[in-house]
Tab-separated table of C-alpha atoms in Angstrom:
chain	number	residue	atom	x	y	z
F	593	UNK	CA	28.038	89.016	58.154
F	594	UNK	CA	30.553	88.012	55.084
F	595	UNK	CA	32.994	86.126	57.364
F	596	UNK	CA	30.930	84.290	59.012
F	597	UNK	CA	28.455	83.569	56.103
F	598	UNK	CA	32.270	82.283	53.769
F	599	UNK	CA	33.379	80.343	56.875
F	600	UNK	CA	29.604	78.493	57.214
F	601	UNK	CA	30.544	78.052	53.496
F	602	UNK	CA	33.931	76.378	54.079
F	603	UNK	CA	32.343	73.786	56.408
F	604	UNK	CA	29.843	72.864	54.755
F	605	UNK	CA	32.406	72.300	51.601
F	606	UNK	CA	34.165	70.016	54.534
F	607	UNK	CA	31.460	67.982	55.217
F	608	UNK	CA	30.453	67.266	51.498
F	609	UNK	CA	34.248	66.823	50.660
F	610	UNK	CA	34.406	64.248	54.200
F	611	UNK	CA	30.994	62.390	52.956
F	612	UNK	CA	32.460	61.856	49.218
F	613	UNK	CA	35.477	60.207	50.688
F	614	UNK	CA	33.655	58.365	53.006
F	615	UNK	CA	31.235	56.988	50.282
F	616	UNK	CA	34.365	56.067	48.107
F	617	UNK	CA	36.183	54.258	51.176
F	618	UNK	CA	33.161	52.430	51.365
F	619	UNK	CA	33.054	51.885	47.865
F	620	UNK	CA	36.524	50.240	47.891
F	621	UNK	CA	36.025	48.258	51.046
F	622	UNK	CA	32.690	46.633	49.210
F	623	UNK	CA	34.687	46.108	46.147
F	624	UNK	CA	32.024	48.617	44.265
F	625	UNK	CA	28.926	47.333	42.384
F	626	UNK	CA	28.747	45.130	39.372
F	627	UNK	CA	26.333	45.675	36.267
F	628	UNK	CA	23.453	44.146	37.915
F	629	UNK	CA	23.632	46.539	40.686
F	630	UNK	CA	25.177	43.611	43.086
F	631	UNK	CA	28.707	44.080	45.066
F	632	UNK	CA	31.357	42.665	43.843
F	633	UNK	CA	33.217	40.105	45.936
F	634	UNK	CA	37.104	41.019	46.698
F	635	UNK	CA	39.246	38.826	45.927
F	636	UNK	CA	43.117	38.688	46.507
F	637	UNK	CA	45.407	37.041	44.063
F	638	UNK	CA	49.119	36.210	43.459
F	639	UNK	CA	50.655	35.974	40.074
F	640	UNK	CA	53.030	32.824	39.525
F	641	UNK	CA	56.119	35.076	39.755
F	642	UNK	CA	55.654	39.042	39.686
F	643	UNK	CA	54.584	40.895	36.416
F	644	UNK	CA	55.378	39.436	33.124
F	645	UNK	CA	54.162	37.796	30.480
F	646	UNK	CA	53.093	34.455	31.461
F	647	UNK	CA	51.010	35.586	34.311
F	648	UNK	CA	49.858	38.632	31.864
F	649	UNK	CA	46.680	37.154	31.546
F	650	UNK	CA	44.667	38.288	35.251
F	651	UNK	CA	45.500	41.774	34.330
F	652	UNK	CA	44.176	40.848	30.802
F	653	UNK	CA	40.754	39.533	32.562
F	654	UNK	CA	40.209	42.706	34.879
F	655	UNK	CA	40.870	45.236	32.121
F	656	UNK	CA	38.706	43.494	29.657
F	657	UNK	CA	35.978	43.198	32.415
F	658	UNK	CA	36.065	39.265	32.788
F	659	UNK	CA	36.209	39.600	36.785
F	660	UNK	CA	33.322	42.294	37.039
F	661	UNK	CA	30.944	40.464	34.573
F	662	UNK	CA	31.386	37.517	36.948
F	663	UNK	CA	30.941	39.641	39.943
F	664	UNK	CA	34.424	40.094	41.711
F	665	UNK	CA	37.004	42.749	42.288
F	666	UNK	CA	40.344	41.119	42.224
F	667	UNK	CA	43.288	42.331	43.562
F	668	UNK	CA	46.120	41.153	41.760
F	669	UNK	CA	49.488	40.721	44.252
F	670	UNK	CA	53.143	40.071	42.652
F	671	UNK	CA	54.232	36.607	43.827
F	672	UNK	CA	57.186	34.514	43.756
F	673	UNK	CA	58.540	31.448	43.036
F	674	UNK	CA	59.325	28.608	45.642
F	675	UNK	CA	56.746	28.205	48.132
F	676	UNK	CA	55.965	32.278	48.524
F	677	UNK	CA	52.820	32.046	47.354
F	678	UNK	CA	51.700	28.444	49.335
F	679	UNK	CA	52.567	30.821	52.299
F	680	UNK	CA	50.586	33.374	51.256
F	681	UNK	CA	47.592	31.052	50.739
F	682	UNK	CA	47.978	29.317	54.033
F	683	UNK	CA	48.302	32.180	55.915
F	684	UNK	CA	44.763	33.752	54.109
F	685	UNK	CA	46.322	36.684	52.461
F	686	UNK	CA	45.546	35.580	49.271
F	687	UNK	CA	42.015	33.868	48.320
F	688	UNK	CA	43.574	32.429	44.930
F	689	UNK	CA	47.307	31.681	43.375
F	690	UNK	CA	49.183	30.686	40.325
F	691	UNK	CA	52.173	28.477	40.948
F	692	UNK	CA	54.451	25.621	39.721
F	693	UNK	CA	52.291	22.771	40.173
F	694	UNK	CA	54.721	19.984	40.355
F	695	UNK	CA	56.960	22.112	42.671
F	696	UNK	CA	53.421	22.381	44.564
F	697	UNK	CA	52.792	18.825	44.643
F	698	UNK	CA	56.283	17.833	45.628
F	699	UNK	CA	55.374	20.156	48.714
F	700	UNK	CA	52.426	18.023	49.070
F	701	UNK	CA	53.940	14.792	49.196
F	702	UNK	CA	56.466	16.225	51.557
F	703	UNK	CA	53.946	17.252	53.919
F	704	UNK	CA	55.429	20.414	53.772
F	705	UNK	CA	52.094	22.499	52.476
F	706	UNK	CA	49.061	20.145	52.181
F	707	UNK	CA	46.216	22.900	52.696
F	708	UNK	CA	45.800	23.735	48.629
F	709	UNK	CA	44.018	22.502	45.569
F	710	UNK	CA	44.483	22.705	42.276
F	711	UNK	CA	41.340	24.482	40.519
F	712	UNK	CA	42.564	24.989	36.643
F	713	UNK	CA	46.094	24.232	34.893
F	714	UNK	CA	47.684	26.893	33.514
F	715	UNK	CA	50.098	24.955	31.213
F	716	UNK	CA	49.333	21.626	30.103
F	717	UNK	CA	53.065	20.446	30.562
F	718	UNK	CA	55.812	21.532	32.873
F	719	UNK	CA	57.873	24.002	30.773
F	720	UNK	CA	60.851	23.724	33.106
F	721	UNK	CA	63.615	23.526	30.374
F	722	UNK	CA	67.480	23.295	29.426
F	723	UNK	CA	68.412	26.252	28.056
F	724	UNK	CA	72.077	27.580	26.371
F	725	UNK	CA	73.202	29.695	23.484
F	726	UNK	CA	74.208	28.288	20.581
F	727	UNK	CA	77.825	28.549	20.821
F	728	UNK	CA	78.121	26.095	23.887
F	729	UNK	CA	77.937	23.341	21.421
F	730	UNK	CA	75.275	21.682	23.933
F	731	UNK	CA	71.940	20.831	21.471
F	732	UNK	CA	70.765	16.878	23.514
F	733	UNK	CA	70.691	16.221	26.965
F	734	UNK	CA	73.954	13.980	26.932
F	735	UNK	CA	76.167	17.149	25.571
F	736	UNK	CA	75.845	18.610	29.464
F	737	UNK	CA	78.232	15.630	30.483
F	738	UNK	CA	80.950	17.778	32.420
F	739	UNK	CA	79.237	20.976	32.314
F	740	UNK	CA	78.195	23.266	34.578
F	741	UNK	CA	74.108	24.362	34.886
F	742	UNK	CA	72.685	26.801	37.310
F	743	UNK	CA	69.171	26.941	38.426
F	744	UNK	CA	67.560	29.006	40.342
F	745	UNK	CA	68.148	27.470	44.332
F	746	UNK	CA	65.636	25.101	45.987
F	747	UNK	CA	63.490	25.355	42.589
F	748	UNK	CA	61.514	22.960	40.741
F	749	UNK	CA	64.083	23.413	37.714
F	750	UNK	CA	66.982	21.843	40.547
F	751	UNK	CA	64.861	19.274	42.030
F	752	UNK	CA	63.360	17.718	38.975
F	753	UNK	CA	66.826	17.587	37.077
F	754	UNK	CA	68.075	14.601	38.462
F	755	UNK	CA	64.435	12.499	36.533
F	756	UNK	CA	65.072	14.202	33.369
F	757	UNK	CA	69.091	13.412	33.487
F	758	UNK	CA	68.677	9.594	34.365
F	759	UNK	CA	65.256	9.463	31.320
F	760	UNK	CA	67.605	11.253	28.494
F	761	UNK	CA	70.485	8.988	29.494
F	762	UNK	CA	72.474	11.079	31.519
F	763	UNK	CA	74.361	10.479	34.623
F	764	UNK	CA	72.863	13.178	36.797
F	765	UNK	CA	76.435	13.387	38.937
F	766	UNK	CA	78.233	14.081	35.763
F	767	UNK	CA	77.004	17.751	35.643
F	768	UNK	CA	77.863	20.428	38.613
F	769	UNK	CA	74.582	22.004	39.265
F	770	UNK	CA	74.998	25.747	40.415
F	771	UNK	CA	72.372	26.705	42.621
F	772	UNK	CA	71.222	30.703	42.557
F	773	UNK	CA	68.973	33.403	42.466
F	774	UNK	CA	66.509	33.666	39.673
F	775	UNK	CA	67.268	37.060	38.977
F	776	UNK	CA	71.431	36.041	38.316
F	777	UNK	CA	70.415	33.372	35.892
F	778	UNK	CA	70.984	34.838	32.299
F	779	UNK	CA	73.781	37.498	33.430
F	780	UNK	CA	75.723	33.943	34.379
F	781	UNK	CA	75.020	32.763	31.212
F	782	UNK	CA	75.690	36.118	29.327
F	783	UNK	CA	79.594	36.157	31.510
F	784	UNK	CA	80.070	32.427	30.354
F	785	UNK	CA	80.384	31.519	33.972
F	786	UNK	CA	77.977	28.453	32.991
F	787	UNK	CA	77.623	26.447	30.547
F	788	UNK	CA	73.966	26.606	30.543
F	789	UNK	CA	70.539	27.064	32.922
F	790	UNK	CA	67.446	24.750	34.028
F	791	UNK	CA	65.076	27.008	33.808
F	792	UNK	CA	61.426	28.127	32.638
F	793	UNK	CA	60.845	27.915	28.791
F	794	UNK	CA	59.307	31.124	28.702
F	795	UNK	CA	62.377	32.892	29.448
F	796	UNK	CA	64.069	32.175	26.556
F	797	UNK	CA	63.156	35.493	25.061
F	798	UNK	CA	65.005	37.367	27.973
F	799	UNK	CA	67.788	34.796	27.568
F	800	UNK	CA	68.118	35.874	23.809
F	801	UNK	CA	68.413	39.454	24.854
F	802	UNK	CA	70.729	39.720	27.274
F	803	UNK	CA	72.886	37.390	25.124
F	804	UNK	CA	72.623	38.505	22.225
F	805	UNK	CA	72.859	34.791	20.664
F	806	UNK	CA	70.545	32.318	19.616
F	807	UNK	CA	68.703	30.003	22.504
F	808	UNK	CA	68.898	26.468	22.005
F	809	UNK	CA	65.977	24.547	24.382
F	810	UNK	CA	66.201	21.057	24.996
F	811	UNK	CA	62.513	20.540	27.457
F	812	UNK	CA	62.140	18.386	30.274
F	813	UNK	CA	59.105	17.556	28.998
F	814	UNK	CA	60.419	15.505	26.327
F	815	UNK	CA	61.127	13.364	28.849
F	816	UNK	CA	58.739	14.099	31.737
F	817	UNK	CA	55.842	14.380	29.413
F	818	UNK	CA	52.477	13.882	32.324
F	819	UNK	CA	53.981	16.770	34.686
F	820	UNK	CA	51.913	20.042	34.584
F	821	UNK	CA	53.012	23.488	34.316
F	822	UNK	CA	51.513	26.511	36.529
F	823	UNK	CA	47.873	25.851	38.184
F	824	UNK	CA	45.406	27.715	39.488
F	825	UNK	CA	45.300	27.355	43.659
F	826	UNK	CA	42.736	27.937	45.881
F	827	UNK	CA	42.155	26.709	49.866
F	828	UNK	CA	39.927	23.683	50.521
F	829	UNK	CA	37.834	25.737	52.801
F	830	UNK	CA	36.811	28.417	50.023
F	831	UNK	CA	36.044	25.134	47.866
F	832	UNK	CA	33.620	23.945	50.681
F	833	UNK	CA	32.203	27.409	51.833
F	834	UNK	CA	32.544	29.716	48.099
F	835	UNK	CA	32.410	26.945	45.703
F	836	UNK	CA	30.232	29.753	43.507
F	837	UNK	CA	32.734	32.114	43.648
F	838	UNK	CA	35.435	29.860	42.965
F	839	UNK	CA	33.277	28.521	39.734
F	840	UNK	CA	33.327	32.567	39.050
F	841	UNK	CA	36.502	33.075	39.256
F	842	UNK	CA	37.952	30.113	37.482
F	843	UNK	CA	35.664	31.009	34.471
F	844	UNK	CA	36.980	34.412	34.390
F	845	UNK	CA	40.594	33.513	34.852
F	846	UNK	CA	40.335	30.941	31.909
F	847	UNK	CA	38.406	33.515	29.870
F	848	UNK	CA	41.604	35.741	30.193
F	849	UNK	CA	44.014	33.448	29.340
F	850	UNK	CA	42.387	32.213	26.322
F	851	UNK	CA	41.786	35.928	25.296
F	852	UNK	CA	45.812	36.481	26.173
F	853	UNK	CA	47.318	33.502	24.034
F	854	UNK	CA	44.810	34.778	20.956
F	855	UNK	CA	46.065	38.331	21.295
F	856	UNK	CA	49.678	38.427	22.287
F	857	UNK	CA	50.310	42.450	21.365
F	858	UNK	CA	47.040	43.716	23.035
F	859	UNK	CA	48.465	41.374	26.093
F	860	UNK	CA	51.438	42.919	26.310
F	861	UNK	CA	50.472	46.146	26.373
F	862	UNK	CA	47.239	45.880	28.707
F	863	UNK	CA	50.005	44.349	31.439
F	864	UNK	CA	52.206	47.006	30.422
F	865	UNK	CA	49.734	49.807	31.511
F	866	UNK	CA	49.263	47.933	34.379
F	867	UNK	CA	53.075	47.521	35.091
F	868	UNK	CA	55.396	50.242	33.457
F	869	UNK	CA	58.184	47.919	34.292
F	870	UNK	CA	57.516	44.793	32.139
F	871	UNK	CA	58.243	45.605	28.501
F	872	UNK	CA	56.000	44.603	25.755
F	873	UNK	CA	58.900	42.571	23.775
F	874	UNK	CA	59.499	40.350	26.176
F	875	UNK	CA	56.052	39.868	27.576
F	876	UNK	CA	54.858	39.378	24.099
F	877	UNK	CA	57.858	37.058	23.750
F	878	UNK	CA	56.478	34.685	26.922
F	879	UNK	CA	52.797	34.716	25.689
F	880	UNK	CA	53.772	33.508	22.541
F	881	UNK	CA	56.178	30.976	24.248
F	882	UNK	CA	53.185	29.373	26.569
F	883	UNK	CA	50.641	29.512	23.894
F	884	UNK	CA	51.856	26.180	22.853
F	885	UNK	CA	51.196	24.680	26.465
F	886	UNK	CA	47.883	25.978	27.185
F	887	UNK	CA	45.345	24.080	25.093
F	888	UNK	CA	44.785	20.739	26.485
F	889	UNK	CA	44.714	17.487	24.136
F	890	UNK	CA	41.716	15.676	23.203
F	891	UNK	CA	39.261	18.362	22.882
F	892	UNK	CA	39.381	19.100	26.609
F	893	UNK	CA	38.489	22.886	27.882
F	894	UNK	CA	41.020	25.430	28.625
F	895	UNK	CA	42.057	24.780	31.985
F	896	UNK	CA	41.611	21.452	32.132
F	897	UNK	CA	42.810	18.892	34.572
F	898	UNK	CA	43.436	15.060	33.439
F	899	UNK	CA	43.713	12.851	36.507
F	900	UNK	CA	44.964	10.177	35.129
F	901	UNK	CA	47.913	12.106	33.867
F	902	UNK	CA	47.880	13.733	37.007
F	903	UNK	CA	48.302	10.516	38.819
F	904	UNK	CA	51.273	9.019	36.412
F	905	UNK	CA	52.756	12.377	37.510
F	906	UNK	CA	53.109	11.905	40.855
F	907	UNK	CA	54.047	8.487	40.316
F	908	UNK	CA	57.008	10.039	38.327
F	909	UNK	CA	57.760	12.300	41.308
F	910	UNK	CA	57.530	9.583	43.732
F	911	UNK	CA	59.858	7.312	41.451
F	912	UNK	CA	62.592	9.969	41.155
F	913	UNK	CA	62.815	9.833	44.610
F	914	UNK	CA	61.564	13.463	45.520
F	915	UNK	CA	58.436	12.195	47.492
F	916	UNK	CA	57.472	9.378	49.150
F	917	UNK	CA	54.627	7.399	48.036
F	918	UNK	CA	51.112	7.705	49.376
F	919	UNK	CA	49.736	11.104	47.739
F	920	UNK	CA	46.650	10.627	45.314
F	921	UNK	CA	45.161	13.485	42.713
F	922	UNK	CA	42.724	14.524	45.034
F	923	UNK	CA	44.670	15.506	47.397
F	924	UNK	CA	46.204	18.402	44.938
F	925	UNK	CA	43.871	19.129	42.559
F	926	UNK	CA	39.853	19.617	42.710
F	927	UNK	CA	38.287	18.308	38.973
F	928	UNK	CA	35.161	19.945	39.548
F	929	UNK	CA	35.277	23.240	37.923
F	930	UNK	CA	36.708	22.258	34.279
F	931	UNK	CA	35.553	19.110	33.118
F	932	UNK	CA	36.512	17.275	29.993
F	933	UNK	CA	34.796	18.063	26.748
């Protein structure tokens, strides 16, 4: 009677053990329950470009329960620059992105990607930027007469440096511009194999490392002033058929990033749990880069969209030659979630 009695035993311990993970697969495919005893809707994100700093600030509103409280489980995907994440929009693997927006709308005007809006800016101002080390000599625009730059191929940083050249009185065809992959950019610059890089302000902290010199920044927006920095994305059809959850999830997001630019250290280190791989220096070193660029003139909520600078920025797009004319605000960004104060 023992052996069968202790093998009845081990089934039954089967069956519970099966039921548990049957319950918590269902848990995960319902994206578990909220505080008011509602499920939570899943929702797929992708950061701007993978895990660091300036995108710190999803993993920032999931730990500190801004996603739950508004009723959504987010999973957060590592995107990339370029159009990798208008891809992974279009093609519905992601309900929600953070990109470039001018690199966005240039797609737009293009026709290339026209399925996207705009839902909450990121950075008030494009922080695409020249950046060198102090002993190049380079510290204005005109100093790059002659030298070489390299940018990260088919970028925003490439495309838009022709409109900053010609604005800070610069013959664009004066400076060899060395196209390459992100992830080359500051060894180049550490080899002296160029004389300096178009790239994101918010890297200037890396830069600084891997040199070992001072970073001198000379931004395009000095010049190109009405162009935005990273958005917010989401499909027209979840506007028309989720506008609830996209209200949701644009509150959260914002609540995050305003948390993340007030607390730069706790940042750091909650997307450092999150992501062994992106150190706390230099994340803290991006957050405290952006913070400048997130708080929207005039009073306006974080977040905030201005269409009328909106509009002179695609008018600046279309006058540089990178699009033709005919695009119009709403066709890239939806100014009904964040209003103006």
């Amino acid at each position: 009677m023992i052996r069968p009695t202790r093998a009845l035993a081990a089934v039954l311990l089967a069956g519970v053990v099966a039921l548990a993970g049957a319950c918590s697969s269902s848990d995960d495919k319902d994206g578990g329950k909220g505080s008011d005893g509602k499920t939570l809707d899943k929702v797929s994100y992708a950061t701007a470009f993978g895990a660091v700093g300036r995108d710190s600030f999803v993993w920032v509103a999931k730990e500190k329960g801004f996603y739950k409280d508004a009723g959504i489980d987010i999973d957060i995907q590592k995107g990339a620059s370029g159009t990798n994440n208008l891809t992974l929009l279009k093609s519905g693997k992601v309900q929600f992105a953070a990109l470039d927006f001018t690199g966005a709308i240039i797609q737009a005007g293009l026709g290339k990607f026209t399925d996207w809006r705009a839902v909450a800016a990121i950075h008030q101002q494009t922080l695409v930027s020249i950046m060198t080390t102090n002993d190049t000599g380079i510290t204005r625009p005109t100093d790059l007469k002659g030298k070489t730059v390299a940018t990260a191929s088919g970028s925003v940083s490439e495309q838009l440096f022709p409109a900053y050249a010609k604005l800070a009185g610069l013959d664009p065809k004066t400076v060899t511009i060395k196209g390459v992959q992100t992830t080359a950019l500051n060894g180049l610059m550490k080899q002296k194999q160029v004389d300096a890089l178009s790239t994101f302000l918010l890297s200037q902290t890396a830069l600084q490392t891997v040199t070992g010199k001072p970073v001198v920044v000379l931004p395009y927006s000095q010049y190109l002033s009405d162009l935005f920095g990273n958005a917010i994305i989401t499909s027209p059809d979840t506007i028309a058929t989720k506008k609830d959850l996209v209200t949701r999830f644009v509150k959260a997001t914002m609540q995050g990033l305003q948390y993340t630019v007030d607390h730069p250290d706790e940042a750091a280190q909650i997307l450092n749990k999150a992501e062994p791989t992106s150190a706390i220096p230099a994340a803290k070193g991006e957050i405290n880069a952006m913070k400048p660029y997130v708080t929207p003139a005039n009073g306006a909520p974080i977040g905030h969209i201005d269409q009328a600078r909106l509009e002179k920025g695609i008018t600046i797009l279309q006058g540089a030659g990178l699009m033709p004319a005919g695009l119009t605000p709403d066709k890239v960004a939806d100014f009904s979630f964040i209003g103006a104060s």
